[in-house]
Short mmCIF file of C-alpha atoms in Angstrom, two decimals:
data_model
loop_
_atom_site.label_atom_id
_atom_site.label_comp_id
_atom_site.label_asym_id
_atom_site.label_seq_id
_atom_site.Cartn_x
_atom_site.Cartn_y
_atom_site.Cartn_z
CA MET A 250 141.06 157.55 119.95
CA ARG A 251 140.95 159.80 123.03
CA ARG A 252 138.54 157.28 124.54
CA LEU A 253 140.97 154.46 123.76
CA ARG A 254 143.75 156.34 125.50
CA THR A 255 141.56 157.00 128.53
CA LEU A 256 140.72 153.30 128.64
CA LEU A 257 144.44 152.54 128.39
CA THR A 258 145.06 154.65 131.48
CA CYS A 259 142.29 152.82 133.32
CA LEU A 260 143.76 149.47 132.31
CA VAL A 261 147.19 150.44 133.62
CA PHE A 262 145.66 151.33 136.96
CA ALA A 263 143.59 148.18 137.01
CA ALA A 264 141.62 148.90 140.17
CA ILE A 265 139.80 151.85 138.56
CA ALA A 266 136.60 151.17 136.64
CA CYS A 267 135.85 152.86 133.32
CA ASP A 268 132.60 153.70 131.61
CA ASP A 269 132.40 155.39 128.20
CA GLY A 270 135.91 156.75 128.53
CA ALA A 271 135.31 158.45 131.89
CA LEU A 272 137.04 157.67 135.16
CA ASP A 273 134.36 156.26 137.48
CA VAL A 274 135.63 156.50 141.05
CA GLU A 275 134.40 157.12 144.55
CA VAL A 276 136.50 159.13 146.95
CA PRO A 277 136.55 157.73 150.47
CA GLY A 278 137.02 160.22 153.29
CA PHE A 279 140.42 160.41 154.93
CA GLU A 280 140.23 158.62 158.23
CA GLY A 281 143.81 158.93 159.41
CA PRO A 282 145.61 155.83 160.70
CA ALA A 283 143.45 152.76 160.28
CA GLU A 284 143.44 149.34 161.84
CA PRO A 285 144.89 146.55 159.70
CA ALA A 286 142.31 145.20 157.28
CA PRO A 287 140.45 142.07 158.43
CA PRO A 288 141.10 138.78 156.63
CA ASP A 289 139.47 138.56 153.24
CA PRO A 290 136.54 136.08 153.32
CA ALA A 291 137.60 134.78 149.93
CA GLY A 292 140.96 133.77 151.34
CA GLY A 293 144.41 135.28 151.00
CA PRO A 294 146.37 135.78 147.81
CA ARG A 295 147.39 132.63 146.07
CA GLU A 296 150.83 131.24 146.71
CA THR A 297 151.64 130.56 143.13
CA ASP A 298 153.19 127.32 142.00
CA ILE A 299 153.59 128.63 138.47
CA PRO A 300 157.14 127.78 137.47
CA PRO A 301 159.28 130.44 135.83
CA GLU A 302 158.78 130.47 132.07
CA GLU A 303 161.64 130.60 129.59
CA VAL A 304 164.22 130.62 132.39
CA PRO A 305 167.34 128.99 130.96
CA PRO A 306 169.23 126.86 133.48
CA ALA A 307 172.20 128.95 134.55
CA ALA A 308 175.45 127.06 134.84
CA THR A 309 175.82 127.78 138.53
CA CYS A 310 172.20 128.15 139.72
CA GLY A 311 171.55 125.84 142.64
CA ASP A 312 175.08 125.77 144.01
CA GLY A 313 174.33 128.37 146.69
CA VAL A 314 176.98 130.80 145.46
CA ALA A 315 175.98 134.02 143.68
CA ALA A 316 178.02 134.63 140.54
CA PRO A 317 178.18 137.56 138.11
CA GLY A 318 175.76 137.12 135.24
CA GLU A 319 173.55 134.72 137.20
CA PHE A 320 169.80 135.24 137.64
CA CYS A 321 168.00 132.48 139.54
CA PRO A 322 164.42 133.56 140.41
CA GLU A 323 162.29 131.52 142.77
CA PRO A 324 158.49 131.27 142.38
CA PRO A 325 156.61 134.38 143.55
CA ARG A 326 155.54 134.49 147.20
CA ALA A 327 152.80 136.82 148.49
CA LEU A 328 153.54 139.27 151.27
CA PRO A 329 151.09 139.23 154.19
CA GLY A 330 148.17 141.64 153.90
CA ARG A 331 145.81 142.38 151.02
CA LEU A 332 145.21 145.42 148.84
CA GLU A 333 144.67 146.23 145.16
CA ALA A 334 148.23 147.47 144.78
CA ASN A 335 148.92 149.86 141.91
CA ARG A 336 152.44 150.78 142.99
CA VAL A 337 155.04 149.33 145.36
CA ARG A 338 158.06 151.18 146.73
CA VAL A 339 161.01 150.38 149.00
CA VAL A 340 162.32 152.85 151.60
CA ASP A 341 163.87 152.77 155.09
CA TRP A 342 160.71 154.12 156.67
CA ASP A 343 161.67 153.96 160.34
CA GLY A 344 165.39 154.74 160.09
CA ASP A 345 166.59 151.35 161.34
CA ARG A 346 168.79 150.77 158.25
CA ARG A 347 166.55 147.98 157.03
CA PRO A 348 164.46 148.41 153.86
CA ASP A 349 160.71 148.63 154.32
CA VAL A 350 157.95 148.32 151.70
CA VAL A 351 154.99 150.60 150.99
CA ALA A 352 152.22 149.84 148.49
CA ALA A 353 149.52 152.16 147.15
CA GLY A 354 146.17 150.46 146.70
CA GLY A 355 143.43 151.22 144.22
CA ASP A 356 140.94 150.23 146.93
CA GLY A 357 141.78 153.36 148.92
CA THR A 358 144.36 151.68 151.13
CA LEU A 359 148.08 152.02 151.73
CA LEU A 360 150.01 149.23 153.44
CA VAL A 361 153.41 149.63 155.10
CA TRP A 362 155.54 146.53 155.72
CA ARG A 363 158.43 146.97 158.13
CA THR A 364 161.41 144.64 158.08
CA THR A 365 161.98 142.87 161.40
CA VAL A 366 165.34 142.05 162.97
CA ARG A 367 164.86 138.57 161.50
CA ARG A 368 164.56 140.20 158.07
CA GLN A 369 160.90 139.36 157.68
CA LEU A 370 158.42 141.77 156.08
CA LEU A 371 155.36 142.18 158.31
CA VAL A 372 152.42 144.55 157.91
CA SER A 373 152.86 147.29 160.48
CA THR A 374 150.49 150.04 159.29
CA ALA A 375 147.36 150.31 157.18
CA LEU A 376 146.22 153.76 156.09
CA ALA A 377 142.84 154.72 154.68
CA ALA A 378 143.58 157.01 151.74
CA PRO A 379 141.31 159.84 150.55
CA THR A 380 141.59 158.64 146.96
CA LEU A 381 142.14 155.57 144.82
CA ALA A 382 145.91 155.72 144.97
CA SER A 383 147.97 155.45 141.78
CA ASP A 384 151.45 156.15 143.18
CA VAL A 385 153.33 156.86 146.39
CA ALA A 386 156.43 158.88 147.28
CA PHE A 387 158.38 159.79 150.41
CA GLY A 388 160.20 162.78 151.84
CA ASP A 389 160.65 164.87 154.96
CA PHE A 390 158.21 167.46 153.67
CA ASP A 391 157.86 169.32 157.00
CA GLY A 392 161.55 169.20 157.94
CA ASP A 393 161.10 167.43 161.27
CA GLY A 394 163.58 164.64 160.53
CA ASP A 395 161.03 161.90 159.80
CA LEU A 396 159.93 160.64 156.40
CA ASP A 397 156.41 161.61 155.44
CA LEU A 398 154.24 159.93 152.83
CA ALA A 399 152.55 161.36 149.74
CA ALA A 400 150.15 159.57 147.42
CA SER A 401 148.48 160.42 144.12
CA GLY A 402 145.27 159.15 142.60
CA LEU A 403 142.78 159.41 139.75
CA SER A 404 139.93 161.03 141.67
CA ALA A 405 138.63 164.38 142.85
CA ASP A 406 141.18 164.81 145.66
CA GLY A 407 144.07 163.47 143.67
CA THR A 408 147.14 164.03 145.87
CA TRP A 409 147.58 164.03 149.62
CA ILE A 410 150.21 163.92 152.34
CA ALA A 411 150.31 161.97 155.61
CA TRP A 412 152.74 163.22 158.24
CA GLN A 413 154.78 160.68 160.18
CA ARG A 414 154.61 161.31 163.92
CA ALA A 415 155.82 159.43 166.97
CA ALA A 416 152.36 157.93 167.45
CA GLY A 417 151.95 156.96 163.79
CA PHE A 418 150.56 159.00 160.91
CA SER A 419 148.34 162.05 160.87
CA PRO A 420 146.52 163.54 157.87
CA GLY A 421 148.15 166.43 156.04
CA PRO A 422 147.05 168.61 153.13
CA VAL A 423 144.94 167.34 150.24
CA PHE A 424 145.32 168.80 146.74
CA ALA A 425 142.58 168.85 144.10
CA LEU A 426 144.53 167.28 141.23
CA PRO A 427 141.88 164.94 139.82
CA ALA A 428 143.95 163.08 137.24
CA ALA A 429 147.17 162.41 139.14
CA SER A 430 148.59 159.32 137.44
CA ALA A 431 152.00 159.41 139.15
CA LEU A 432 154.18 161.54 141.40
CA ALA A 433 157.81 161.96 142.43
CA ALA A 434 159.54 163.69 145.34
CA GLY A 435 162.74 165.73 145.18
CA ASP A 436 164.16 169.16 145.98
CA VAL A 437 163.53 171.02 142.72
CA ASP A 438 163.74 174.55 144.15
CA GLY A 439 166.95 174.20 146.19
CA ASP A 440 165.50 175.05 149.61
CA GLY A 441 166.55 171.78 151.24
CA LEU A 442 163.03 170.31 151.42
CA PRO A 443 161.65 167.74 148.97
CA ASP A 444 158.93 169.00 146.65
CA LEU A 445 156.28 166.96 144.87
CA VAL A 446 155.94 166.73 141.09
CA VAL A 447 152.63 165.24 139.91
CA ALA A 448 151.80 163.93 136.42
CA ASP A 449 148.38 165.14 135.19
CA VAL A 450 147.22 162.52 132.69
CA ASP A 451 144.24 164.59 131.50
CA GLY A 452 145.84 168.04 131.63
CA GLY A 453 148.92 167.11 129.64
CA GLY A 454 151.59 168.30 132.06
CA VAL A 455 153.19 168.12 135.47
CA THR A 456 152.35 170.17 138.56
CA VAL A 457 154.99 171.16 141.10
CA LEU A 458 153.88 171.34 144.74
CA ALA A 459 156.65 173.27 146.50
CA ALA A 460 157.18 172.12 150.07
CA GLY A 461 156.36 174.86 152.54
CA ALA A 462 153.49 176.40 154.43
CA ASP A 463 151.14 176.53 151.44
CA PHE A 464 152.61 174.03 148.93
CA ALA A 465 152.42 176.54 146.08
CA GLU A 466 151.42 175.00 142.73
CA THR A 467 152.98 175.64 139.32
CA ALA A 468 152.12 173.72 136.15
CA TRP A 469 154.35 172.82 133.19
CA ALA A 470 153.21 171.29 129.91
CA THR A 471 154.53 167.95 128.65
CA GLY A 472 153.30 165.66 125.88
CA VAL A 473 149.89 164.08 125.34
CA ARG A 474 148.47 162.16 128.34
CA PRO A 475 151.47 161.90 130.68
CA ALA A 476 151.28 158.64 132.63
CA SER A 477 154.47 158.76 134.72
CA VAL A 478 157.06 161.12 136.18
CA VAL A 479 160.47 160.59 137.77
CA LEU A 480 163.08 163.14 138.86
CA ARG A 481 166.65 162.69 137.61
CA ASP A 482 169.54 165.02 136.75
CA ILE A 483 169.41 164.17 133.06
CA ASP A 484 171.74 166.88 131.74
CA GLY A 485 174.26 166.68 134.59
CA ASP A 486 173.99 170.31 135.69
CA GLY A 487 173.22 169.48 139.33
CA ASP A 488 169.49 170.30 139.11
CA LEU A 489 166.69 167.75 139.08
CA ASP A 490 164.82 167.33 135.79
CA ALA A 491 161.36 165.83 135.25
CA LEU A 492 161.22 162.77 132.98
CA VAL A 493 157.69 162.03 131.76
CA ALA A 494 156.24 159.20 129.62
CA ASN A 495 153.37 160.40 127.42
CA THR A 496 150.96 157.70 126.27
CA GLY A 497 150.27 159.94 123.30
CA ALA A 498 147.75 159.63 120.50
CA VAL A 499 147.40 157.54 117.36
CA ASP A 500 150.06 159.73 115.72
CA ALA A 501 153.37 157.98 116.50
CA ALA A 502 155.17 161.33 116.62
CA ARG A 503 153.15 162.15 119.73
CA ASP A 504 154.20 158.98 121.60
CA THR A 505 157.06 160.62 123.41
CA VAL A 506 159.15 160.94 126.52
CA THR A 507 159.40 164.54 127.67
CA VAL A 508 162.36 165.86 129.64
CA ARG A 509 161.62 169.12 131.43
CA PHE A 510 164.95 170.56 132.53
CA GLY A 511 164.97 172.03 136.02
CA ASP A 512 166.50 175.43 136.77
CA GLY A 513 167.15 174.60 140.43
CA GLN A 514 164.57 177.19 141.55
CA GLY A 515 161.42 175.13 141.04
CA GLY A 516 160.99 175.90 137.34
CA PHE A 517 161.14 173.69 134.23
CA ALA A 518 161.33 176.24 131.42
CA ASP A 519 163.24 174.16 128.84
CA ARG A 520 162.13 170.83 127.40
CA VAL A 521 163.04 168.10 124.93
CA ASP A 522 160.54 165.60 123.50
CA VAL A 523 162.00 162.24 122.42
CA VAL A 524 160.01 159.89 120.19
CA VAL A 525 159.90 156.32 121.53
CA GLY A 526 157.61 153.33 120.90
CA ASN A 527 153.84 153.08 120.75
CA ALA A 528 152.05 154.29 123.91
CA PRO A 529 154.89 154.64 126.44
CA VAL A 530 153.53 154.22 129.97
CA TRP A 531 156.62 154.55 132.18
CA ALA A 532 160.09 156.03 131.72
CA ASP A 533 163.25 156.29 133.80
CA ALA A 534 166.96 156.96 133.32
CA ALA A 535 170.29 155.33 134.19
CA ASP A 536 173.80 155.09 132.78
CA LEU A 537 173.40 151.95 130.70
CA ASP A 538 176.63 152.09 128.69
CA GLY A 539 179.08 153.26 131.36
CA ASP A 540 179.97 156.60 129.75
CA GLY A 541 178.90 158.70 132.72
CA VAL A 542 175.81 160.07 130.94
CA LEU A 543 172.25 159.07 131.79
CA ASP A 544 170.30 157.17 129.13
CA LEU A 545 166.51 157.10 128.88
CA VAL A 546 164.38 153.95 128.95
CA ALA A 547 160.62 153.62 128.39
CA VAL A 548 158.18 150.72 128.26
CA ASN A 549 155.69 150.86 125.39
CA TYR A 550 152.32 149.26 126.07
CA GLY A 551 150.99 149.45 122.51
CA THR A 552 147.41 150.06 121.38
CA PHE A 553 144.60 148.62 119.29
CA ALA A 554 142.54 150.52 116.71
CA GLU A 555 139.42 148.95 115.19
CA GLY A 556 140.62 145.49 116.14
CA GLU A 557 144.11 145.95 114.69
CA TYR A 558 147.10 145.89 117.02
CA LEU A 559 149.28 148.93 116.37
CA GLY A 560 152.39 147.55 117.99
CA GLY A 561 154.14 147.95 121.30
CA ASP A 562 155.47 145.35 123.75
CA THR A 563 158.90 146.94 123.67
CA LEU A 564 161.52 148.69 125.74
CA SER A 565 162.84 151.86 124.10
CA VAL A 566 166.44 152.80 124.90
CA VAL A 567 167.51 156.38 124.16
CA ARG A 568 171.23 156.91 124.71
CA GLY A 569 172.25 160.21 126.23
CA LEU A 570 174.92 162.03 124.24
CA GLY A 571 175.78 164.54 126.95
CA GLY A 572 174.03 167.72 127.98
CA ARG A 573 170.58 167.78 126.42
CA ALA A 574 171.28 165.70 123.30
CA PHE A 575 169.97 162.19 122.67
CA ALA A 576 170.41 159.49 120.05
CA PRO A 577 167.39 157.97 118.26
CA ALA A 578 165.50 155.33 120.23
CA LEU A 579 166.28 151.64 119.81
CA ASP A 580 163.60 149.10 120.76
CA TRP A 581 163.98 145.72 122.47
CA PRO A 582 161.19 143.15 122.94
CA THR A 583 159.55 142.62 126.34
CA GLY A 584 156.57 140.57 127.43
CA ASN A 585 153.08 141.50 126.26
CA GLY A 586 151.77 144.86 127.44
CA PRO A 587 154.57 146.29 129.62
CA VAL A 588 153.29 149.02 131.94
CA HIS A 589 156.10 149.59 134.44
CA LEU A 590 159.84 149.07 134.84
CA ALA A 591 162.60 148.95 137.44
CA LEU A 592 166.33 149.54 136.92
CA ALA A 593 168.88 147.46 138.83
CA ASP A 594 171.88 145.17 138.34
CA ILE A 595 169.86 142.02 139.01
CA ASP A 596 172.53 139.60 137.76
CA GLN A 597 175.36 141.42 139.57
CA ASP A 598 177.65 141.76 136.55
CA GLY A 599 178.18 145.51 136.96
CA ASP A 600 175.65 146.70 134.35
CA VAL A 601 172.20 148.18 134.95
CA ASP A 602 169.47 145.77 133.83
CA VAL A 603 165.75 146.38 133.30
CA VAL A 604 162.78 144.47 134.75
CA THR A 605 159.36 145.10 133.21
CA ALA A 606 155.87 144.35 134.53
CA ASP A 607 153.91 142.89 131.59
CA ARG A 608 150.19 143.33 132.10
CA GLY A 609 149.16 141.95 128.70
CA ASP A 610 147.70 143.56 125.58
CA TYR A 611 144.00 144.35 125.64
CA ASP A 612 141.55 145.63 123.02
CA PRO A 613 138.77 147.39 125.00
CA LEU A 614 136.44 147.67 122.00
CA PHE A 615 136.55 143.98 121.11
CA ASP A 616 137.31 142.69 124.64
CA VAL A 617 140.30 140.71 123.41
CA GLU A 618 143.31 140.06 125.63
CA ARG A 619 146.70 138.80 124.52
CA GLY A 620 149.32 137.37 126.82
CA GLY A 621 150.71 139.06 129.90
CA HIS A 622 150.95 137.87 133.53
CA THR A 623 154.76 138.04 133.41
CA LEU A 624 157.87 139.87 134.46
CA THR A 625 160.62 140.27 131.88
CA ALA A 626 164.25 140.68 132.94
CA LEU A 627 166.34 142.28 130.18
CA PHE A 628 170.07 141.89 130.70
CA ASN A 629 172.38 144.75 129.75
CA ASP A 630 175.46 143.85 127.73
CA GLY A 631 177.30 146.93 129.04
CA ALA A 632 176.70 148.93 125.87
CA ALA A 633 172.97 149.62 126.39
CA GLY A 634 172.01 146.48 124.45
CA PHE A 635 169.52 143.90 125.75
CA ALA A 636 169.85 140.83 123.54
CA GLU A 637 169.29 138.39 126.43
CA ARG A 638 166.12 138.23 128.49
CA THR A 639 164.28 135.99 130.93
CA THR A 640 160.51 135.82 131.49
CA VAL A 641 159.00 134.86 134.85
CA GLY A 642 155.36 133.76 135.13
CA LEU A 643 152.97 135.41 137.60
CA PRO A 644 149.56 134.39 138.99
CA SER A 645 147.80 137.44 137.51
CA ARG A 646 148.38 140.69 135.64
CA PRO A 647 151.13 142.86 137.19
CA VAL A 648 151.03 146.66 137.09
CA ALA A 649 154.19 147.67 138.99
CA VAL A 650 157.63 146.29 139.86
CA GLU A 651 160.41 147.28 142.27
CA VAL A 652 163.86 145.77 142.89
CA ALA A 653 165.82 145.95 146.16
CA ASP A 654 167.97 143.92 148.55
CA LEU A 655 165.22 143.37 151.10
CA ASP A 656 167.00 140.88 153.35
CA LEU A 657 170.46 142.52 153.10
CA ASP A 658 172.13 139.39 151.77
CA ALA A 659 173.73 141.12 148.73
CA SER A 660 171.21 139.46 146.39
CA LEU A 661 168.38 141.53 144.91
CA GLU A 662 164.72 140.63 145.33
CA ILE A 663 161.87 141.67 143.02
CA LEU A 664 158.53 143.01 144.27
CA VAL A 665 155.54 143.03 141.94
CA ALA A 666 152.03 144.45 142.43
CA CYS A 667 149.13 142.30 141.18
CA PRO A 668 145.87 144.13 141.96
CA GLN A 669 143.60 141.35 140.71
CA GLU A 670 145.04 139.06 143.36
CA ARG A 671 144.98 141.94 145.87
CA ALA A 672 148.59 141.06 146.56
CA VAL A 673 152.19 142.17 146.43
CA TYR A 674 154.51 139.31 145.50
CA GLU A 675 158.18 138.88 146.35
CA ILE A 676 160.54 136.98 144.06
CA GLU A 677 163.79 135.96 145.72
CA GLN A 678 166.89 134.65 144.02
CA ALA A 679 168.32 131.27 144.95
CA PRO A 680 171.82 131.05 143.45
#
C-alpha cells in the first residue's frame, strides 16, 4: 500500500515518472534567468472547443450583466507559452497593481506572465529551475522591498529561492529537501519577514525555513504522507497555523488533515488531526458559514486496492467551532479524482465557493482510468452546504486551479494547469 500511495503522489504531480514506487527524476542545474522557451515543434497547446458539461443555462447568462448567483464559464483558452505546469499562482509580481501569473513546471521551468496595460497576460520571464517544481510561493524574503520567488520539488534539491532584482532574477539558496510536495510562505516567527513551510511527503511532516542569513530549518511531524500545506490563522489567535492534507494509508483513520498551531515564534508545538475522506490531497480554510470562524475543506482523491475502488471523489467540509474545536467532516461529491482546490466567491452571491481540479481516478496496478478532465464548481448555500454544482470540461487532466480577477472587471477568472497539454488555461465568465 505504501507503493500505491507513492504512485498516487506521482500521479498528482503528473510530470514526474514513477518506477516501482520510487520517484525517478533528474535534477537540472540552476542556470539563473533563462530565455523564453522556443516554440514547441509539436505545436502549441490546443485551444479547446469542448463545451462546458452539465452547465445549466442560468436565467441571466448572455445578457452582459453580472448578477449574484450567476456562473457563466466560457470555454478554456490557453495562455501563451508552454510548460508542464504542476501549480499556478496569481500575485502582483511587479507592483503595478495588476495581477500577474506564475506557474511551476514539472519540466524544470517556471513561467511568469505579466499583465499589460491592456489587461493581456504575456510571458515576460522564463526561469530554469534546479528541480522538477511541484509548487511555488512568493515573499520579500531578503527584505529589500521586492517579491522573491520560492519553489519546491520532488527531487534531490527540493526547494530553492530566486531573488528578484532590477535586472531580473538571480539564484538564491537551495535546500536539500528531496520530497517537497508543496510549500507556503508567511511570517511564522514574528520577525516581519516571510518564512517558508515545506510539506515533506516522504518524511511525514513540515519543515520551517526561517527567513534570515542561514534559513534555519526546524521539522514538525504531521500525518502520513503530507501532500499539501497552507498557512492560515485557524484558531484566531493572531498566529499563522499550518494546515496539511495527509494522503494517508489504507486505514481510513489515517486519512487526515493536520492543523499544527503556530506559537508566533516559528514553532508548531500543538496539533489536531481531523479525519476526512479517502486520500485527501489538498486542504485549505475559509469562513464558509459566515460565523467568523474558519472552516476546513479538503479534496479526497480516493484509492484503488487490488482492483477495487475504495472511494473518494469528494470534498470534505469540517466546520470550525471556535478555537481549536471542529465538527465531524461532511462530504460533498466532486468530479472524478480531485487533486486541488481554490476558494472564491465565483458566483458573487457573498458566500465562499469551491472549485476543484478533477484529474480522474486511476488504478496503477491494473492501468485503469475513470473519468476526470474537469473542473467542478461547488456553490456554497451560506451555511457550508454545497448542494449545487457545475462541471466544466477540459482538454486534458488538470492538476491545479486558481481563481482571481485577472482583468480587473469585477468578474473572477479561473486558471487551471494541465501538464499533459503543457499549458495553463484561462476560463473567463461571460455574464
